Amino acid sequence: MAGQPYDIPIGVPQLDKLAGSVAVVSGPEVVKSAAMQKRIFTDTLKSARLGLRDAQYELGLMYANGSGVERDIGQALSWIGQSAERGLAAAQYLLATCYASGSDVAQDPQKALVWFQKAADQGHAKALYRLGRLYESPHQDLSNVCLRKAAELGLPEAQFALAENFCGDKGLERDDAQVLFWYQKAAEQGLVSAQCALGNLYATGQGCEPNPDRARFWYRKAVQQNSPVAYVALEYMDAGDAGQARGRGAGSGRVRRKPGATERRSDPVKWGDLTELVDANAGYHLGLMHDLGLGVPENSALADGWYLAAARQNDVRAQLALAKRLEESDIKASLNWYKLAAAQGDVDAQFSLGRLYCSGQKVARDLFAGVSWYTKACEQGDARALMTLGNLYGGGLDEMAVACFKQAAEQGIAEAQFLLGQHFSAGKAATTDHQKALMWFRRAAEQSHVLAQSALGGIYLVGRGTVKDFPAAFSWFQKAADQGDAAAQWNLGAMYASGGKGVKQDLQQALLWCRKAAEQGFVAAQSTLGVLYSLISDPEKAVASWFQAAEAGDPEAQYNLALALAKGKGIKANLETSFLWFYKAAQQGIVKAQSRLGLMYATGEGVAMDSVEAHKWFVIAAKGGDAAGKANLAKSELRLSSGQILEAKRRVDELLVLGFS
């Protein structure tokens, strides 16, 4: 396929599969006449061959759909690829989805991420949404892919990190050979932490044959860099206790990147003569000479002047040099020069922009822009950018996800609006903003997003971020329930069951909606359905519903089932089984169940009599405000000795220590 220069492994784990093929994207309008379709194809082909990216995209869709031409997926992908390379966001997004899903092309998560990022950079809403889903949680596999690429490019820090990950705790299976290999690579480049780690391996024989001589060799290398840990390890070895050698944890030192070759001239006059021709190359070298003092005294003012003259003529080297010099004094001008150099493909400028935007130290933090620039540097195989992205992906990019969702939401993508509402509704304490949650949920709900409608109903029901509005809650629950949302169906049923607040009580409607939710396995609805059946005197169905919910762990259903078993309502009485369900409910904080447990221990019904255990449960129920528990506690205190009361208190305290609520 035309245009595949982006063969960098920046994986995209578990992207959503697309149904069908390229043809899922809408293309030219369907026409009735086959002859007309063929004529449109011929005209589009002419335009595409002239390099018009829109025509290339449309032509790709025609080949994909067999519109005016025999269907040919290879040709479709070729033309769509050419359009994508010329910057058409729709083509970039379509190409990304093909690579992500493996639809009609070999699945390639790395290329998928690159094309998603390119489309997102142009504000393509769906691409922004897909990126948001990628960035909303840590992706260790994506981190490992980045680290491996950086390691293969020779970055010692990445080599060390990859070796650590091959120890088996960072998404990679343990591989002692790989651990040894990558530690060795990093150690050979002088990374002190890798030298210490390599010394450890050889000293202890972890994953390799013990080799004290090799261990000493690498410890000495680390000692030469003033590593105290390596020094201690050598002391142990020299004392004859090689098994005690330790090195892991030594601080790592970043290897300075070698500067590119600098052209040196001994005669500045010749360069000065060239500037009379307003030559950008001469201007850059004069700036470099005055910057570094090459044959002339160092002079910052003159260096800036010559760099500026060359930079204005689009000399990328001068633009980069000027951007670096201005970072401390004029960050706005520095950014402008970095962007000009980055637009010309300078990888150092792209990396610097990623650094500035992601750190937020000198400019307003913008993770979306930062990761975008890092990605551009990665496309050129920059090891530093790959290493940085690896660390970012490994630690999660929650802010990046929010940035992507926000841009997609502002363009009307309902799912992004809903996710943004979730972020502000149930995010971290610092990000919770109920007003914003309400706004974004409403925007999504107005587009018939079912989960947003259900969430909006809940907001109006409890008055979170707004005044309580039961009619509004009912209305939004109704919309979501009609679309099959189980939570909304249950809430709607509950509102019909309770009535009031502008909603007329209607047990038949309550049963209808709770049954719909219960049939979907919604546990709370199963529990409520049991209550409704008991209200209309159908105890057998009530018990059946409670049993379903109780088995799934619902505490109220467990209590109601226990009560039915104790009284023999809708099921044969069984005090032993009743006790077990009361106990489960009591453990989950149902106060009435705690009170009943105390009574059963006190009377010996369903369980062996135990006055101390009964007292314990009376104490717990009384703390929860149960009237019967308080009354029984007073009676129990009169019957027990002080020692028994102390033992009951000890048991209560023991439960509290275990986190009992």
XYZ file of C-alpha atoms in Angstrom:
661
model
C 0.000 0.000 0.000
C 1.222 3.488 -0.733
C 2.678 5.349 2.185
C 3.815 3.136 5.066
C 6.699 5.076 6.640
C 5.231 4.893 10.137
C 6.504 1.465 11.106
C 7.183 2.323 14.758
C 5.946 -0.006 17.502
C 3.817 2.220 19.739
C 1.155 -0.448 20.360
C -2.564 0.057 20.810
C -3.769 -2.765 23.090
C -7.218 -4.241 22.569
C -8.696 -1.622 20.305
C -12.372 -2.097 19.515
C -12.964 -4.430 16.591
C -14.814 -2.934 13.646
C -17.606 -4.861 12.011
C -17.182 -5.404 8.301
C -14.498 -3.679 6.287
C -13.461 -0.314 4.955
C -16.855 -0.011 3.378
C -18.462 0.812 6.720
C -17.558 4.474 6.172
C -20.012 6.397 4.083
C -18.679 7.477 0.736
C -20.192 8.902 -2.459
C -23.946 9.043 -2.637
C -25.575 5.941 -4.056
C -26.807 6.623 -7.575
C -29.390 4.718 -9.551
C -27.569 4.428 -12.847
C -24.553 2.123 -13.180
C -23.358 4.274 -16.075
C -23.518 7.369 -13.906
C -21.562 5.593 -11.152
C -18.883 4.671 -13.667
C -18.686 8.257 -14.955
C -18.326 9.585 -11.400
C -15.595 7.022 -10.761
C -13.717 8.112 -13.922
C -13.885 11.800 -12.945
C -12.791 11.027 -9.395
C -9.869 8.921 -10.650
C -8.604 11.840 -12.737
C -8.709 14.184 -9.746
C -7.072 11.606 -7.484
C -4.198 11.141 -9.914
C -3.615 14.895 -9.787
C -2.985 14.498 -6.054
C -6.242 15.939 -4.682
C -6.578 14.320 -1.287
C -10.409 14.536 -1.103
C -10.668 12.783 -4.453
C -8.184 10.133 -3.340
C -10.305 9.462 -0.264
C -13.525 9.265 -2.275
C -11.821 6.982 -4.803
C -10.716 4.689 -1.986
C -14.300 4.445 -0.775
C -15.504 3.690 -4.309
C -13.059 0.792 -4.555
C -14.111 -0.375 -1.077
C -17.832 -0.282 -1.886
C -17.583 -1.380 -5.533
C -19.212 1.847 -6.659
C -18.586 2.417 -10.379
C -15.732 -0.079 -10.346
C -15.104 -3.669 -9.313
C -14.496 -3.914 -5.568
C -10.759 -3.904 -4.810
C -9.691 -3.542 -1.165
C -6.010 -3.239 -2.071
C -6.716 -0.229 -4.288
C -9.077 1.172 -1.657
C -6.420 1.110 1.049
C -3.790 2.473 -1.322
C -5.827 5.564 -2.236
C -7.044 6.125 1.317
C -3.424 5.845 2.471
C -2.313 8.495 -0.029
C -5.103 10.795 1.114
C -4.134 10.225 4.749
C -0.504 11.089 4.016
C -1.665 14.332 2.448
C -3.351 15.203 5.735
C -7.046 14.417 5.272
C -8.331 13.702 8.776
C -11.186 11.448 7.627
C -8.745 9.259 5.708
C -6.337 9.168 8.640
C -9.133 8.066 10.970
C -10.369 5.387 8.566
C -6.847 4.071 8.078
C -6.361 3.966 11.858
C -9.546 1.953 12.368
C -8.467 -0.524 9.681
C -5.086 -1.075 11.325
C -6.698 -1.230 14.761
C -9.250 -3.882 13.842
C -7.255 -5.842 11.268
C -10.132 -5.351 8.839
C -8.914 -5.971 5.261
C -5.340 -5.275 6.342
C -2.899 -6.919 8.748
C -3.610 -5.656 12.250
C -0.951 -3.161 13.296
C -1.661 -1.386 16.608
C 1.438 0.797 16.230
C 0.297 2.309 12.930
C -3.230 2.594 14.290
C -2.079 4.824 17.144
C -0.016 7.024 14.818
C -2.943 7.611 12.445
C -5.422 8.154 15.296
C -3.044 10.782 16.701
C -2.689 12.498 13.296
C -6.455 12.693 12.858
C -6.913 13.877 16.446
C -4.327 16.619 15.921
C -6.700 18.046 13.325
C -9.631 17.917 15.738
C -11.300 14.797 14.290
C -13.921 14.050 16.925
C -14.047 10.276 16.609
C -10.272 10.036 16.629
C -10.176 12.157 19.768
C -12.701 9.856 21.374
C -10.750 6.720 20.452
C -7.555 8.264 21.826
C -9.400 9.199 24.993
C -10.397 5.573 25.508
C -6.784 4.536 25.005
C -5.410 7.041 27.461
C -7.987 6.651 30.239
C -6.098 3.892 31.968
C -2.506 2.674 32.212
C -1.335 0.432 29.383
C 1.761 -1.440 30.489
C 1.989 -3.360 27.211
C 2.080 -0.088 25.292
C 4.761 1.154 27.677
C 6.842 -1.969 27.082
C 6.648 -1.561 23.318
C 7.911 2.008 23.571
C 10.688 1.010 25.949
C 11.817 -1.825 23.686
C 12.013 0.482 20.669
C 14.010 3.042 22.664
C 16.258 0.288 23.988
C 16.885 -1.047 20.502
C 17.876 2.474 19.476
C 20.552 2.409 22.171
C 19.103 4.490 25.029
C 20.661 3.027 28.200
C 17.855 4.148 30.533
C 15.347 2.310 28.316
C 17.582 -0.763 28.226
C 17.737 -0.774 32.029
C 13.956 -0.277 32.355
C 13.292 -3.107 29.888
C 15.590 -5.421 31.829
C 13.673 -4.582 35.007
C 10.363 -5.293 33.277
C 11.610 -8.679 32.107
C 11.959 -9.571 35.773
C 8.266 -10.414 35.446
C 6.270 -7.712 37.252
C 5.558 -5.180 34.502
C 3.437 -6.941 31.903
C 6.243 -9.153 30.560
C 6.890 -12.796 31.385
C 10.076 -13.354 33.327
C 12.967 -13.966 30.940
C 16.382 -14.226 32.596
C 18.201 -14.167 29.265
C 16.532 -10.880 28.325
C 17.246 -9.445 31.772
C 20.935 -10.239 31.412
C 21.059 -9.020 27.798
C 19.547 -5.589 28.450
C 21.420 -4.976 31.714
C 24.609 -5.757 29.783
C 23.696 -3.294 27.012
C 22.988 -0.489 29.479
C 26.031 -1.274 31.622
C 28.314 -1.139 28.595
C 27.122 2.429 28.019
C 28.108 3.398 31.550
C 24.732 3.374 33.305
C 25.740 2.854 36.931
C 22.454 1.255 38.034
C 22.808 -1.339 35.274
C 26.410 -2.017 36.248
C 25.332 -2.665 39.830
C 22.443 -4.866 38.695
C 24.740 -6.845 36.418
C 27.159 -7.299 39.279
C 24.286 -8.662 41.356
C 23.342 -11.212 38.717
C 26.854 -12.568 38.384
C 27.457 -12.508 42.146
C 24.278 -14.386 43.076
C 23.799 -16.479 39.926
C 20.259 -15.180 39.359
C 19.330 -16.224 35.848
C 22.917 -17.071 34.917
C 25.909 -19.048 36.116
C 27.622 -17.424 39.142
C 30.765 -15.615 38.032
C 32.557 -13.717 40.836
C 35.135 -12.286 38.435
C 32.447 -10.763 36.184
C 30.613 -9.502 39.260
C 33.769 -7.751 40.516
C 34.386 -6.312 37.046
C 30.990 -4.583 36.932
C 31.032 -3.519 40.571
C 34.401 -1.849 39.942
C 32.950 -0.060 36.937
C 30.200 1.295 39.179
C 32.693 2.205 41.926
C 34.565 4.321 39.379
C 31.354 6.368 39.158
C 31.263 6.721 42.962
C 28.526 4.153 43.588
C 28.486 3.456 47.354
C 26.322 0.353 46.875
C 28.842 -1.168 44.473
C 31.648 -0.287 46.894
C 29.901 -2.158 49.717
C 29.232 -5.126 47.421
C 32.925 -5.322 46.561
C 33.809 -5.197 50.259
C 31.519 -8.180 50.900
C 33.009 -10.124 48.021
C 36.545 -9.373 49.093
C 35.594 -10.630 52.540
C 34.698 -13.966 50.906
C 30.942 -13.640 51.269
C 29.884 -13.398 47.645
C 26.356 -14.489 48.519
C 25.801 -11.242 50.412
C 26.608 -9.001 47.447
C 23.872 -6.542 46.770
C 23.587 -3.851 44.138
C 20.010 -3.328 43.100
C 18.727 0.106 43.882
C 21.775 2.114 42.931
C 20.923 5.478 41.520
C 20.940 5.728 37.745
C 22.819 8.412 35.934
C 21.538 9.747 32.628
C 24.025 9.462 29.809
C 24.388 12.764 28.090
C 23.356 12.750 24.495
C 26.265 13.401 22.173
C 25.859 16.649 20.271
C 25.857 16.514 16.515
C 29.028 17.258 14.651
C 29.740 20.976 14.578
C 31.446 22.480 11.576
C 34.391 24.533 12.823
C 36.048 27.360 10.928
C 39.270 28.980 12.045
C 38.810 32.095 9.926
C 35.689 34.096 10.909
C 36.364 36.679 8.205
C 35.404 34.243 5.451
C 32.082 33.639 7.142
C 31.578 37.365 7.489
C 32.078 37.786 3.763
C 29.338 35.266 3.113
C 26.818 37.203 5.181
C 26.982 40.006 2.653
C 25.089 37.624 0.404
C 22.472 37.223 3.193
C 23.295 33.504 3.366
C 21.374 31.586 6.045
C 24.064 28.946 6.354
C 26.684 31.595 7.033
C 24.434 33.317 9.554
C 23.944 30.074 11.463
C 27.670 29.333 11.605
C 28.503 32.868 12.695
C 25.919 32.525 15.462
C 27.461 29.170 16.431
C 30.972 30.641 16.517
C 29.950 33.530 18.778
C 27.791 31.168 20.869
C 30.590 28.670 21.564
C 33.634 30.890 21.134
C 34.949 29.073 18.072
C 37.792 31.270 16.766
C 36.165 34.398 18.231
C 35.342 35.555 21.767
C 31.993 34.310 23.113
C 29.324 36.977 22.616
C 25.704 36.135 23.395
C 24.282 39.263 21.789
C 26.075 38.652 18.502
C 25.153 34.957 18.626
C 21.483 35.850 19.013
C 21.697 38.344 16.172
C 23.275 35.897 13.713
C 20.935 33.060 14.735
C 17.955 35.375 14.243
C 19.127 36.394 10.768
C 19.433 32.744 9.738
C 16.260 31.638 11.507
C 14.216 34.213 9.627
C 15.416 32.512 6.441
C 14.019 29.202 7.738
C 17.354 27.698 8.702
C 16.120 24.950 11.006
C 19.398 24.738 12.932
C 19.254 28.439 13.747
C 15.573 28.202 14.730
C 16.355 25.378 17.142
C 19.386 27.165 18.607
C 17.408 30.367 19.074
C 14.502 28.492 20.692
C 16.841 26.879 23.226
C 18.539 30.195 24.072
C 15.187 31.937 24.574
C 13.569 29.287 26.815
C 14.531 31.077 30.029
C 14.091 34.675 28.928
C 11.189 34.649 26.444
C 9.204 31.413 26.445
C 6.613 32.723 23.983
C 9.267 33.476 21.354
C 10.993 30.200 22.191
C 7.797 28.245 21.499
C 7.351 29.988 18.161
C 10.866 29.064 17.027
C 10.500 25.496 18.300
C 7.264 25.139 16.313
C 8.834 26.483 13.139
C 11.718 24.040 13.463
C 9.361 21.166 14.408
C 7.179 21.878 11.372
C 10.286 21.315 9.242
C 10.673 17.906 10.870
C 13.401 18.710 13.404
C 13.136 15.922 15.968
C 14.893 17.896 18.736
C 12.320 20.671 18.381
C 9.463 18.164 18.444
C 10.854 16.528 21.572
C 11.375 19.907 23.252
C 7.772 20.915 22.566
C 6.578 17.614 24.043
C 8.724 18.250 27.112
C 7.480 21.814 27.607
C 3.780 21.026 27.188
C 3.799 17.841 29.263
C 5.796 19.305 32.149
C 3.854 22.564 32.369
C 6.853 24.210 34.037
C 7.224 27.149 31.645
C 3.955 27.051 29.694
C 0.395 26.067 30.527
C 0.290 22.281 30.786
C -1.319 20.666 27.737
C -0.922 16.888 27.726
C -2.723 16.506 24.426
C -0.290 18.843 22.649
C 2.679 17.354 24.499
C 1.913 13.745 23.612
C 1.179 14.810 20.041
C 4.680 16.308 19.682
C 6.295 13.317 21.379
C 4.467 11.078 18.903
C 5.852 13.061 15.965
C 9.356 12.613 17.370
C 8.660 8.891 17.824
C 7.721 8.611 14.159
C 11.307 9.576 13.402
C 12.602 6.944 15.820
C 13.747 9.350 18.531
C 14.766 7.184 21.492
C 14.171 9.911 24.094
C 10.602 10.415 22.918
C 9.936 6.681 22.914
C 11.341 6.416 26.420
C 9.219 9.327 27.625
C 6.038 7.970 26.052
C 6.804 4.578 27.539
C 6.905 6.093 31.012
C 3.742 8.106 30.379
C 1.789 5.079 29.157
C 3.089 2.977 32.025
C 1.799 5.491 34.570
C -1.554 6.207 32.942
C -2.738 9.376 31.237
C -5.953 10.322 32.986
C -5.513 13.995 32.142
C -4.797 13.095 28.535
C -8.012 11.076 28.387
C -10.004 14.022 29.747
C -8.379 16.377 27.232
C -9.309 14.052 24.359
C -12.846 13.520 25.639
C -13.333 17.266 26.085
C -12.394 18.061 22.502
C -14.575 15.245 21.191
C -17.443 16.247 23.497
C -17.319 19.847 22.308
C -17.786 18.522 18.786
C -20.938 16.682 19.802
C -19.801 13.091 20.365
C -22.376 11.821 22.866
C -20.218 9.032 24.307
C -17.412 11.513 25.014
C -19.901 13.864 26.680
C -21.102 11.022 28.897
C -17.559 10.008 29.857
C -16.745 13.616 30.659
C -19.839 13.744 32.862
C -18.634 10.607 34.642
C -15.215 12.181 35.158
C -16.642 15.262 36.845
C -19.270 13.280 38.760
C -17.180 10.471 40.221
C -13.609 11.525 39.561
C -10.911 12.286 42.047
C -11.798 14.764 44.768
C -9.861 17.512 42.985
C -11.788 17.008 39.739
C -15.322 16.514 41.078
C -17.586 19.238 39.725
C -21.285 18.409 39.875
C -22.280 21.437 37.788
C -20.034 20.346 34.919
C -21.185 16.744 35.326
C -24.793 17.881 35.000
C -23.983 19.936 31.886
C -22.182 17.112 30.058
C -24.692 14.426 31.075
C -27.487 16.655 29.772
C -25.751 17.219 26.428
C -25.297 13.482 25.965
C -28.804 12.682 27.217
C -30.325 15.123 24.726
C -28.675 12.996 22.029
C -30.502 9.934 23.447
C -27.401 8.508 25.135
C -29.094 5.964 27.406
C -26.516 5.872 30.221
C -26.438 9.670 30.330
C -30.238 9.759 30.573
C -30.130 7.303 33.466
C -27.353 9.288 35.177
C -29.304 12.518 34.719
C -32.357 10.926 36.326
C -30.231 10.007 39.343
C -28.853 13.546 39.617
C -32.330 15.094 39.689
C -33.589 12.402 42.084
C -31.011 13.222 44.792
C -30.347 16.864 43.847
C -26.619 16.512 43.234
C -25.336 19.778 41.747
C -28.895 21.047 41.310
C -32.226 21.215 43.151
C -34.213 17.984 43.495
C -36.681 17.670 40.641
C -38.725 14.466 40.801
C -40.715 15.058 37.595
C -37.434 15.653 35.726
C -35.898 12.539 37.311
C -38.969 10.502 36.336
C -38.846 11.834 32.765
C -35.168 10.959 32.233
C -35.562 7.534 33.877
C -38.503 6.893 31.536
C -36.424 7.758 28.449
C -33.570 5.484 29.534
C -35.929 2.692 30.633
C -37.629 2.754 27.235
C -34.186 2.100 25.728
C -33.698 -0.925 28.001
C -31.399 0.449 30.718
C -31.862 -1.819 33.756
C -30.853 0.775 36.355
C -33.358 3.274 34.951
C -36.080 0.612 34.818
C -35.473 -0.188 38.486
C -35.495 3.499 39.487
C -38.674 4.046 37.507
C -40.272 1.055 39.214
C -39.195 2.326 42.621
C -40.750 5.747 41.922
C -44.027 4.112 40.876
C -43.934 1.952 44.013
C -43.397 4.828 46.450
C -45.543 7.449 44.684
C -45.744 11.067 45.768
C -43.565 14.013 44.679
C -45.525 14.391 41.449
C -45.637 10.659 40.651
C -48.851 8.715 41.157
C -48.394 5.400 42.991
C -48.996 2.459 40.660
C -47.929 -0.997 41.858
C -48.672 -2.625 38.500
C -46.332 -0.214 36.706
C -43.787 -0.713 39.489
C -43.975 -4.485 38.968
C -43.692 -4.099 35.214
C -40.496 -2.024 35.286
C -38.831 -3.872 38.160
C -39.523 -7.159 36.378
C -37.887 -5.832 33.197
C -34.779 -4.844 35.163
C -34.757 -8.090 37.164
C -34.887 -10.148 33.958
C -31.633 -8.452 32.946
C -30.013 -9.688 36.150
C -30.154 -6.317 37.928
C -29.838 -7.447 41.555
C -31.409 -4.431 43.264
C -34.473 -4.827 41.040
C -34.767 -8.512 41.982
C -34.772 -7.498 45.639
C -37.382 -4.772 45.097
C -39.489 -7.150 43.004
C -39.675 -9.483 45.996
C -41.056 -6.646 48.131
C -43.631 -5.775 45.465
C -44.785 -9.391 45.202
C -45.184 -9.505 48.984
C -47.290 -6.329 48.852
C -49.710 -7.911 46.369
C -49.834 -11.133 48.422
C -47.796 -13.423 46.205
C -45.282 -14.791 48.748
C -43.943 -17.616 46.536
C -42.848 -15.203 43.820
C -41.515 -12.862 46.500
C -39.288 -15.620 47.920
C -38.100 -16.601 44.434
C -37.044 -13.015 43.697
C -35.384 -12.560 47.088
C -33.482 -15.812 46.663
C -32.023 -14.616 43.334
C -30.901 -11.309 44.837
C -29.696 -12.869 48.097
C -27.510 -15.346 46.205
C -25.998 -12.362 44.360
C -25.174 -10.712 47.706
C -27.966 -8.152 48.169
C -28.227 -7.632 51.978
C -31.878 -6.491 52.042
C -32.908 -9.542 50.016
C -30.922 -11.731 52.414
C -32.813 -10.234 55.388
C -36.229 -10.600 53.712
C -35.467 -14.191 52.703
C -34.368 -14.992 56.255
C -37.602 -13.478 57.589
C -39.682 -15.561 55.153
C -37.837 -18.723 56.215
C -38.378 -17.869 59.898
C -42.122 -17.313 59.431
C -42.726 -19.925 56.743
C -44.156 -17.342 54.315
C -43.963 -18.467 50.696
C -41.524 -21.205 51.672
C -41.343 -23.994 54.266
C -40.096 -22.677 57.604
C -36.464 -23.502 58.351
C -34.858 -21.728 61.288
C -31.350 -23.058 60.637
C -31.348 -21.720 57.063
C -33.029 -18.540 58.285
C -30.166 -18.026 60.740
C -27.584 -18.349 57.953
C -29.266 -15.645 55.832
C -29.738 -13.351 58.861
C -26.025 -13.764 59.547
C -25.081 -12.808 55.942
C -27.301 -9.725 56.097
C -25.954 -8.762 59.535
C -22.386 -8.933 58.237
C -23.340 -6.376 55.580
C -24.719 -3.942 58.140
C -28.475 -4.641 58.138
C -29.330 -3.552 61.685
C -32.581 -5.519 61.941
C -30.703 -8.678 60.986
C -28.161 -7.962 63.732
C -30.982 -7.615 66.229
C -32.590 -10.895 65.065
C -29.264 -12.707 65.388
C -29.037 -11.597 69.019
C -32.528 -12.900 69.666
C -31.792 -16.268 68.009
C -28.618 -16.734 70.073
C -30.526 -15.752 73.217
C -33.404 -18.218 72.623
C -31.486 -20.976 70.843
C -33.758 -20.861 67.778
C -31.913 -22.045 64.661
C -28.550 -22.004 66.465
C -27.053 -23.239 69.731
C -27.880 -20.887 72.622
C -25.021 -18.498 73.469
C -25.799 -15.634 75.862
C -22.470 -13.871 75.290
C -22.828 -14.010 71.484
C -26.425 -12.790 71.857
C -25.210 -9.843 73.937
C -22.590 -9.019 71.294
C -25.219 -8.725 68.583
C -27.564 -6.729 70.830
C -24.721 -4.247 71.410
C -24.097 -3.921 67.673
C -27.824 -3.543 66.867
C -28.261 -0.955 69.628
C -25.340 1.057 68.210
C -27.188 1.030 64.891
C -30.299 2.492 66.510
C -32.540 -0.601 66.567
C -35.236 -0.215 69.243
C -35.699 -3.942 69.824
C -31.925 -4.364 70.039
C -31.715 -1.649 72.719
C -34.521 -3.223 74.768
C -32.993 -6.696 74.560
C -29.562 -5.302 75.453
C -30.946 -3.877 78.686
C -32.466 -7.271 79.582
C -29.255 -9.079 78.667
C -27.126 -6.831 80.907
C -29.279 -7.837 83.900
C -28.768 -11.561 83.253
C -25.022 -11.687 82.486
C -22.060 -11.514 84.813
C -19.544 -8.692 84.487
C -17.057 -11.185 82.996
C -19.537 -12.262 80.321
C -20.291 -8.638 79.461
C -16.563 -7.920 79.136
C -16.167 -10.937 76.840
C -19.075 -9.733 74.681
C -17.457 -6.283 74.485
C -14.166 -7.906 73.454
C -15.952 -9.719 70.632
C -17.572 -6.480 69.501
C -14.185 -4.728 69.451
C -12.720 -7.648 67.501
C -15.389 -7.214 64.832
C -14.671 -3.486 64.633
C -10.952 -4.151 64.168
C -11.826 -6.449 61.257
C -13.651 -3.551 59.596
C -17.208 -4.597 60.491
C -19.667 -1.783 59.846
